[in-house]
Amino acid sequence: MMQFYKKREFGAFISDSFNFFKLYGKNYFKNYILINGLLLILTIAVVIFGFREIFGQLIGGNISGESYYFEKYFSDNAGMLTIVGILVFVLFVLLGIVNYLYPVFYMKRIAEGAQKVKTDEILSDFKTNAGRIFKMCLGMLLIVFPVTMIVLGFSYLLLLIVIGFFLILLVYPTAFNVSAFLMYDYFNTKRGFIESLSYSIRSQFSYPNGNEKSPYWKYWGASIIMFIIMYMITSVFTFVPMIFMYGSILTSAPDGNFEENPFTGAMGIIFFLFYGVSILAYLILSNLMYINAGLMYYDSRTDLHTKIELEEIETIGINE
């Protein structure tokens, strides 16, 4: 059994994240697929067929020299595209909610002493917290997202003087950690959204007692390592279709059809199929980041470390 509420150093976050899946991975991903499987399938279908259609119309019109072709396509199909756009937006919101909160609810139950978690228990957590989930979505949309976009936009502007590159390296992992800590704190405590947001920001830079060394760099470093791992794995799926695409362009005799719309036919399906698999791999691998963030959150809760340790000692005594 893994101990969650304890101090960890940088290396421990990485190793314990993998140890978590070694101990609970089978049960974790079984529930993940049962809860999230349909949303994942629908997302891949949207990427393969929906994006293929949109990009095909965009590129085909431009290559044919029809400057208003893409606008005409939208005006002729405005009603259908509006409905599809709303459905896709709802799909992505649901996927985001499940993907973000499933690790939170799962780790909460394991940290409370469960050896295995049932699918019904996780679904019950989603239903019980429906009101708080709605408030969280509003808070993320109205507060967290706009502020993050402003900070990132400012960092991108500073790319012109190089310092922006280093700011982006700092901002991306920090923004992710703040968002993840917010999720964990909001659903592991009875705090309101603003209180949890305040805690998620403060905990990046100091422990509650304020007398210990700042945890910022070990949190930042652990997130960067996870980003790199995910990028290396998912990039395999994105490079492969590009190789196929450029290989076809360079080796095939030009007939006008492929050049007019490279996303038609089998090649288009293969191209977006790989990108769909890439997104699927990213969504599954993102669980590694969320679990890593959960361990960092439990590291920050030094107010509970001693309490949990005493409870575990008492439990050992009873079991003996």
CSV table of C-alpha atoms in Angstrom, one decimal:
chain,number,residue,atom,x,y,z
A,1,MET,CA,0.0,0.0,0.0
A,2,MET,CA,1.3,3.4,-0.9
A,3,GLN,CA,1.5,6.2,1.6
A,4,PHE,CA,0.2,9.4,0.1
A,5,TYR,CA,0.3,12.1,2.8
A,6,LYS,CA,4.0,12.5,3.3
A,7,LYS,CA,6.9,14.7,2.2
A,8,ARG,CA,8.5,13.8,-1.1
A,9,GLU,CA,11.6,15.0,-2.9
A,10,PHE,CA,11.8,15.6,-6.6
A,11,GLY,CA,12.9,12.1,-7.6
A,12,ALA,CA,10.2,10.5,-5.4
A,13,PHE,CA,7.4,12.2,-7.3
A,14,ILE,CA,8.6,10.6,-10.5
A,15,SER,CA,9.3,7.1,-9.1
A,16,ASP,CA,6.1,7.1,-6.9
A,17,SER,CA,4.0,8.1,-9.9
A,18,PHE,CA,5.1,4.9,-11.7
A,19,ASN,CA,4.8,2.9,-8.5
A,20,PHE,CA,1.2,4.0,-8.3
A,21,PHE,CA,0.4,2.4,-11.6
A,22,LYS,CA,2.4,-0.6,-10.7
A,23,LEU,CA,0.2,-1.1,-7.6
A,24,TYR,CA,-3.2,0.2,-8.9
A,25,GLY,CA,-2.8,0.5,-12.7
A,26,LYS,CA,-5.0,-2.5,-13.6
A,27,ASN,CA,-7.9,-1.3,-11.5
A,28,TYR,CA,-7.3,2.3,-12.4
A,29,PHE,CA,-7.4,1.9,-16.1
A,30,LYS,CA,-10.2,-0.7,-16.0
A,31,ASN,CA,-12.4,2.0,-14.4
A,32,TYR,CA,-11.0,4.7,-16.6
A,33,ILE,CA,-12.0,2.8,-19.8
A,34,LEU,CA,-15.4,1.9,-18.4
A,35,ILE,CA,-16.2,5.5,-17.5
A,36,ASN,CA,-14.4,7.3,-20.3
A,37,GLY,CA,-14.3,4.8,-23.1
A,38,LEU,CA,-17.3,6.1,-25.0
A,39,LEU,CA,-16.1,9.7,-24.8
A,40,LEU,CA,-12.7,8.7,-26.1
A,41,ILE,CA,-14.1,6.8,-29.0
A,42,LEU,CA,-16.3,9.7,-30.0
A,43,THR,CA,-13.4,12.1,-29.7
A,44,ILE,CA,-11.2,10.0,-32.1
A,45,ALA,CA,-14.2,9.7,-34.5
A,46,VAL,CA,-14.5,13.5,-34.5
A,47,VAL,CA,-10.7,13.9,-35.1
A,48,ILE,CA,-10.6,11.4,-38.0
A,49,PHE,CA,-13.8,12.4,-39.9
A,50,GLY,CA,-14.7,15.9,-38.7
A,51,PHE,CA,-11.3,17.5,-38.9
A,52,ARG,CA,-10.5,15.6,-42.1
A,53,GLU,CA,-13.5,17.2,-43.7
A,54,ILE,CA,-12.8,20.7,-42.5
A,55,PHE,CA,-9.1,20.6,-43.4
A,56,GLY,CA,-9.9,19.0,-46.7
A,57,GLN,CA,-12.3,21.9,-47.6
A,58,LEU,CA,-9.8,24.5,-46.4
A,59,ILE,CA,-6.8,23.2,-48.3
A,60,GLY,CA,-8.7,22.1,-51.4
A,61,GLY,CA,-10.3,25.6,-51.8
A,62,ASN,CA,-7.0,27.4,-51.4
A,63,ILE,CA,-5.1,25.2,-53.8
A,64,SER,CA,-7.8,25.6,-56.5
A,65,GLY,CA,-7.4,29.4,-56.2
A,66,GLU,CA,-11.0,29.8,-55.0
A,67,SER,CA,-10.4,32.4,-52.3
A,68,TYR,CA,-14.0,32.3,-51.0
A,69,TYR,CA,-14.5,28.6,-51.3
A,70,PHE,CA,-14.1,28.0,-47.6
A,71,GLU,CA,-16.4,30.8,-46.7
A,72,LYS,CA,-19.0,29.5,-49.1
A,73,TYR,CA,-18.7,26.0,-47.6
A,74,PHE,CA,-19.5,27.4,-44.2
A,75,SER,CA,-22.4,29.6,-45.4
A,76,ASP,CA,-24.0,26.7,-47.2
A,77,ASN,CA,-23.7,24.4,-44.2
A,78,ALA,CA,-24.1,27.0,-41.4
A,79,GLY,CA,-27.0,25.2,-39.6
A,80,MET,CA,-25.4,21.8,-39.6
A,81,LEU,CA,-21.9,23.1,-38.6
A,82,THR,CA,-23.4,25.1,-35.7
A,83,ILE,CA,-25.2,22.1,-34.3
A,84,VAL,CA,-22.1,19.9,-34.8
A,85,GLY,CA,-19.9,22.6,-33.2
A,86,ILE,CA,-22.1,22.7,-30.1
A,87,LEU,CA,-22.1,18.9,-29.8
A,88,VAL,CA,-18.3,18.8,-30.2
A,89,PHE,CA,-17.9,21.5,-27.6
A,90,VAL,CA,-20.1,19.6,-25.1
A,91,LEU,CA,-18.2,16.4,-25.9
A,92,PHE,CA,-14.8,18.1,-25.2
A,93,VAL,CA,-16.1,19.6,-22.0
A,94,LEU,CA,-17.4,16.3,-20.8
A,95,LEU,CA,-14.1,14.6,-21.8
A,96,GLY,CA,-12.1,17.3,-20.0
A,97,ILE,CA,-14.2,17.0,-16.8
A,98,VAL,CA,-13.9,13.2,-16.7
A,99,ASN,CA,-10.2,13.3,-17.6
A,100,TYR,CA,-9.3,15.8,-14.9
A,101,LEU,CA,-11.5,14.6,-12.1
A,102,TYR,CA,-11.3,10.8,-12.5
A,103,PRO,CA,-7.7,10.8,-11.0
A,104,VAL,CA,-8.8,13.2,-8.3
A,105,PHE,CA,-11.7,10.9,-7.1
A,106,TYR,CA,-9.7,7.7,-7.6
A,107,MET,CA,-6.7,8.9,-5.6
A,108,LYS,CA,-9.0,10.3,-2.9
A,109,ARG,CA,-10.5,6.9,-2.3
A,110,ILE,CA,-7.1,5.1,-2.3
A,111,ALA,CA,-5.6,7.7,0.0
A,112,GLU,CA,-8.5,7.0,2.4
A,113,GLY,CA,-7.5,3.4,2.6
A,114,ALA,CA,-9.3,1.6,-0.3
A,115,GLN,CA,-7.4,-1.3,-1.9
A,116,LYS,CA,-9.6,-1.3,-5.0
A,117,VAL,CA,-12.1,1.2,-6.3
A,118,LYS,CA,-15.3,0.2,-8.1
A,119,THR,CA,-16.6,2.0,-11.1
A,120,ASP,CA,-19.9,2.6,-9.3
A,121,GLU,CA,-18.0,4.4,-6.5
A,122,ILE,CA,-16.4,6.8,-9.0
A,123,LEU,CA,-19.6,7.4,-10.8
A,124,SER,CA,-21.2,8.1,-7.4
A,125,ASP,CA,-18.5,10.7,-6.7
A,126,PHE,CA,-19.3,12.4,-9.9
A,127,LYS,CA,-23.0,12.5,-9.2
A,128,THR,CA,-22.6,13.6,-5.5
A,129,ASN,CA,-20.3,16.4,-6.5
A,130,ALA,CA,-22.3,17.5,-9.6
A,131,GLY,CA,-23.0,20.9,-8.1
A,132,ARG,CA,-19.4,21.5,-7.2
A,133,ILE,CA,-18.3,20.4,-10.6
A,134,PHE,CA,-20.6,22.9,-12.2
A,135,LYS,CA,-19.2,25.7,-10.0
A,136,MET,CA,-15.7,24.6,-10.7
A,137,CYS,CA,-16.3,24.7,-14.5
A,138,LEU,CA,-17.7,28.3,-14.1
A,139,GLY,CA,-14.7,29.3,-12.0
A,140,MET,CA,-12.2,27.8,-14.5
A,141,LEU,CA,-13.9,29.4,-17.4
A,142,LEU,CA,-14.4,32.9,-15.9
A,143,ILE,CA,-11.3,33.2,-13.7
A,144,VAL,CA,-8.5,30.7,-14.3
A,145,PHE,CA,-8.7,30.4,-18.1
A,146,PRO,CA,-8.6,34.2,-18.8
A,147,VAL,CA,-5.8,34.9,-16.4
A,148,THR,CA,-3.8,32.0,-17.8
A,149,MET,CA,-4.3,33.2,-21.3
A,150,ILE,CA,-3.2,36.7,-20.4
A,151,VAL,CA,0.0,35.5,-18.7
A,152,LEU,CA,0.8,33.1,-21.6
A,153,GLY,CA,0.1,35.8,-24.2
A,154,PHE,CA,2.5,38.2,-22.4
A,155,SER,CA,5.1,35.4,-22.3
A,156,TYR,CA,4.7,34.8,-26.0
A,157,LEU,CA,5.2,38.5,-26.7
A,158,LEU,CA,8.4,38.4,-24.8
A,159,LEU,CA,9.7,35.7,-27.1
A,160,LEU,CA,10.9,38.7,-29.2
A,161,ILE,CA,13.6,39.4,-26.6
A,162,VAL,CA,14.3,35.7,-25.8
A,163,ILE,CA,13.3,36.0,-22.1
A,164,GLY,CA,9.8,34.9,-23.2
A,165,PHE,CA,11.1,31.4,-23.9
A,166,PHE,CA,12.2,31.0,-20.3
A,167,LEU,CA,9.0,32.5,-19.0
A,168,ILE,CA,6.9,30.0,-21.0
A,169,LEU,CA,9.0,27.1,-19.5
A,170,LEU,CA,8.1,28.5,-16.1
A,171,VAL,CA,4.5,29.4,-16.8
A,172,TYR,CA,3.2,26.2,-18.5
A,173,PRO,CA,4.1,23.7,-15.7
A,174,THR,CA,3.2,26.2,-13.0
A,175,ALA,CA,-0.2,26.9,-14.6
A,176,PHE,CA,-0.8,23.1,-14.9
A,177,ASN,CA,0.2,22.6,-11.2
A,178,VAL,CA,-2.1,25.4,-10.0
A,179,SER,CA,-5.0,23.9,-12.0
A,180,ALA,CA,-4.3,20.4,-10.7
A,181,PHE,CA,-3.9,21.5,-7.1
A,182,LEU,CA,-7.1,23.4,-7.4
A,183,MET,CA,-9.0,20.3,-8.5
A,184,TYR,CA,-7.5,18.2,-5.7
A,185,ASP,CA,-8.1,20.7,-3.0
A,186,TYR,CA,-11.6,21.6,-4.1
A,187,PHE,CA,-12.7,18.0,-4.0
A,188,ASN,CA,-10.7,16.9,-1.0
A,189,THR,CA,-11.8,19.7,1.3
A,190,LYS,CA,-14.9,21.7,2.0
A,191,ARG,CA,-13.3,24.9,0.8
A,192,GLY,CA,-15.0,27.1,-1.8
A,193,PHE,CA,-13.6,27.7,-5.3
A,194,ILE,CA,-11.8,30.9,-4.4
A,195,GLU,CA,-10.3,29.4,-1.2
A,196,SER,CA,-9.0,26.4,-3.1
A,197,LEU,CA,-7.6,28.6,-5.9
A,198,SER,CA,-5.8,30.7,-3.3
A,199,TYR,CA,-4.4,27.6,-1.7
A,200,SER,CA,-3.3,26.1,-5.0
A,201,ILE,CA,-1.3,29.2,-5.8
A,202,ARG,CA,0.2,29.7,-2.4
A,203,SER,CA,1.2,26.0,-2.1
A,204,GLN,CA,3.4,26.3,-5.2
A,205,PHE,CA,5.8,28.6,-3.4
A,206,SER,CA,5.6,27.6,0.3
A,207,TYR,CA,4.3,25.0,2.8
A,208,PRO,CA,1.5,25.9,5.2
A,209,ASN,CA,3.8,26.4,8.2
A,210,GLY,CA,6.1,28.8,6.1
A,211,ASN,CA,9.3,27.6,7.8
A,212,GLU,CA,10.4,25.0,5.2
A,213,LYS,CA,12.2,25.4,1.9
A,214,SER,CA,10.0,26.4,-1.0
A,215,PRO,CA,8.7,23.4,-2.9
A,216,TYR,CA,8.3,25.4,-6.2
A,217,TRP,CA,11.3,24.0,-8.0
A,218,LYS,CA,10.7,20.3,-7.2
A,219,TYR,CA,7.0,20.7,-8.3
A,220,TRP,CA,8.1,22.5,-11.4
A,221,GLY,CA,10.8,19.9,-12.2
A,222,ALA,CA,8.5,16.9,-11.7
A,223,SER,CA,6.0,18.4,-14.1
A,224,ILE,CA,8.6,19.2,-16.7
A,225,ILE,CA,9.9,15.6,-16.6
A,226,MET,CA,6.3,14.3,-17.1
A,227,PHE,CA,5.8,16.7,-20.0
A,228,ILE,CA,8.9,15.5,-21.7
A,229,ILE,CA,8.0,11.8,-21.3
A,230,MET,CA,4.5,12.5,-22.8
A,231,TYR,CA,6.0,14.5,-25.6
A,232,MET,CA,8.5,11.8,-26.6
A,233,ILE,CA,5.8,9.1,-26.7
A,234,THR,CA,3.1,11.1,-28.5
A,235,SER,CA,5.5,12.6,-31.0
A,236,VAL,CA,6.0,9.2,-32.5
A,237,PHE,CA,2.3,9.1,-33.5
A,238,THR,CA,2.5,12.7,-35.0
A,239,PHE,CA,5.7,12.2,-36.9
A,240,VAL,CA,4.6,8.9,-38.6
A,241,PRO,CA,1.7,10.5,-40.6
A,242,MET,CA,3.9,13.4,-41.6
A,243,ILE,CA,6.4,11.0,-43.0
A,244,PHE,CA,3.7,9.1,-44.9
A,245,MET,CA,2.2,12.4,-46.3
A,246,TYR,CA,5.5,13.8,-47.5
A,247,GLY,CA,6.6,10.4,-48.8
A,248,SER,CA,3.5,10.2,-50.9
A,249,ILE,CA,4.0,13.7,-52.2
A,250,LEU,CA,7.6,13.1,-53.2
A,251,THR,CA,7.2,9.6,-54.6
A,252,SER,CA,3.8,9.7,-56.4
A,253,ALA,CA,3.3,11.0,-59.9
A,254,PRO,CA,1.3,14.2,-59.7
A,255,ASP,CA,-2.3,13.8,-61.0
A,256,GLY,CA,-3.8,17.0,-59.5
A,257,ASN,CA,-6.2,15.2,-57.2
A,258,PHE,CA,-3.8,14.5,-54.3
A,259,GLU,CA,-2.3,18.0,-54.6
A,260,GLU,CA,-5.8,19.6,-54.6
A,261,ASN,CA,-6.8,17.8,-51.4
A,262,PRO,CA,-4.2,15.6,-49.8
A,263,PHE,CA,-6.8,14.5,-47.1
A,264,THR,CA,-9.0,12.6,-49.5
A,265,GLY,CA,-9.0,8.8,-49.9
A,266,ALA,CA,-7.1,6.3,-47.8
A,267,MET,CA,-4.1,8.6,-47.2
A,268,GLY,CA,-6.4,11.1,-45.5
A,269,ILE,CA,-7.9,8.5,-43.3
A,270,ILE,CA,-4.5,7.1,-42.3
A,271,PHE,CA,-3.2,10.7,-41.7
A,272,PHE,CA,-6.0,11.6,-39.2
A,273,LEU,CA,-6.1,8.0,-37.8
A,274,PHE,CA,-2.6,8.5,-36.5
A,275,TYR,CA,-3.4,11.9,-35.2
A,276,GLY,CA,-6.5,10.4,-33.5
A,277,VAL,CA,-4.3,7.7,-31.9
A,278,SER,CA,-1.9,10.5,-30.9
A,279,ILE,CA,-4.7,12.3,-29.0
A,280,LEU,CA,-5.8,9.0,-27.5
A,281,ALA,CA,-2.2,8.3,-26.3
A,282,TYR,CA,-2.0,11.9,-24.9
A,283,LEU,CA,-5.2,11.5,-23.0
A,284,ILE,CA,-4.2,8.2,-21.5
A,285,LEU,CA,-0.7,9.3,-20.7
A,286,SER,CA,-2.0,12.5,-19.1
A,287,ASN,CA,-3.1,10.3,-16.2
A,288,LEU,CA,0.6,10.0,-15.3
A,289,MET,CA,0.7,13.8,-15.0
A,290,TYR,CA,-2.5,14.0,-12.9
A,291,ILE,CA,-1.3,11.3,-10.6
A,292,ASN,CA,2.1,13.1,-10.3
A,293,ALA,CA,0.2,16.3,-9.5
A,294,GLY,CA,-1.9,14.4,-6.9
A,295,LEU,CA,1.3,13.3,-5.1
A,296,MET,CA,2.5,16.8,-5.1
A,297,TYR,CA,-0.8,18.0,-3.6
A,298,TYR,CA,-0.5,15.4,-0.8
A,299,ASP,CA,3.1,16.5,-0.3
A,300,SER,CA,1.8,20.1,0.2
A,301,ARG,CA,-0.7,19.1,2.8
A,302,THR,CA,1.8,19.0,5.7
A,303,ASP,CA,-1.1,19.8,8.1
A,304,LEU,CA,-2.3,16.2,7.5
A,305,HIS,CA,1.0,14.3,7.4
A,306,THR,CA,1.3,13.7,11.2
A,307,LYS,CA,-2.4,12.9,11.6
A,308,ILE,CA,-2.4,10.3,8.8
A,309,GLU,CA,0.8,8.7,10.2
A,310,LEU,CA,-0.7,8.4,13.7
A,311,GLU,CA,-3.9,6.9,12.2
A,312,GLU,CA,-1.8,4.3,10.3
A,313,ILE,CA,0.2,3.4,13.5
A,314,GLU,CA,-3.1,2.9,15.4
A,315,THR,CA,-4.5,0.8,12.6
A,316,ILE,CA,-1.3,-1.4,12.7
A,317,GLY,CA,-1.8,-1.9,16.4
A,318,ILE,CA,-5.4,-2.9,16.0
A,319,ASN,CA,-4.6,-5.4,13.2
A,320,GLU,CA,-1.9,-7.0,15.3
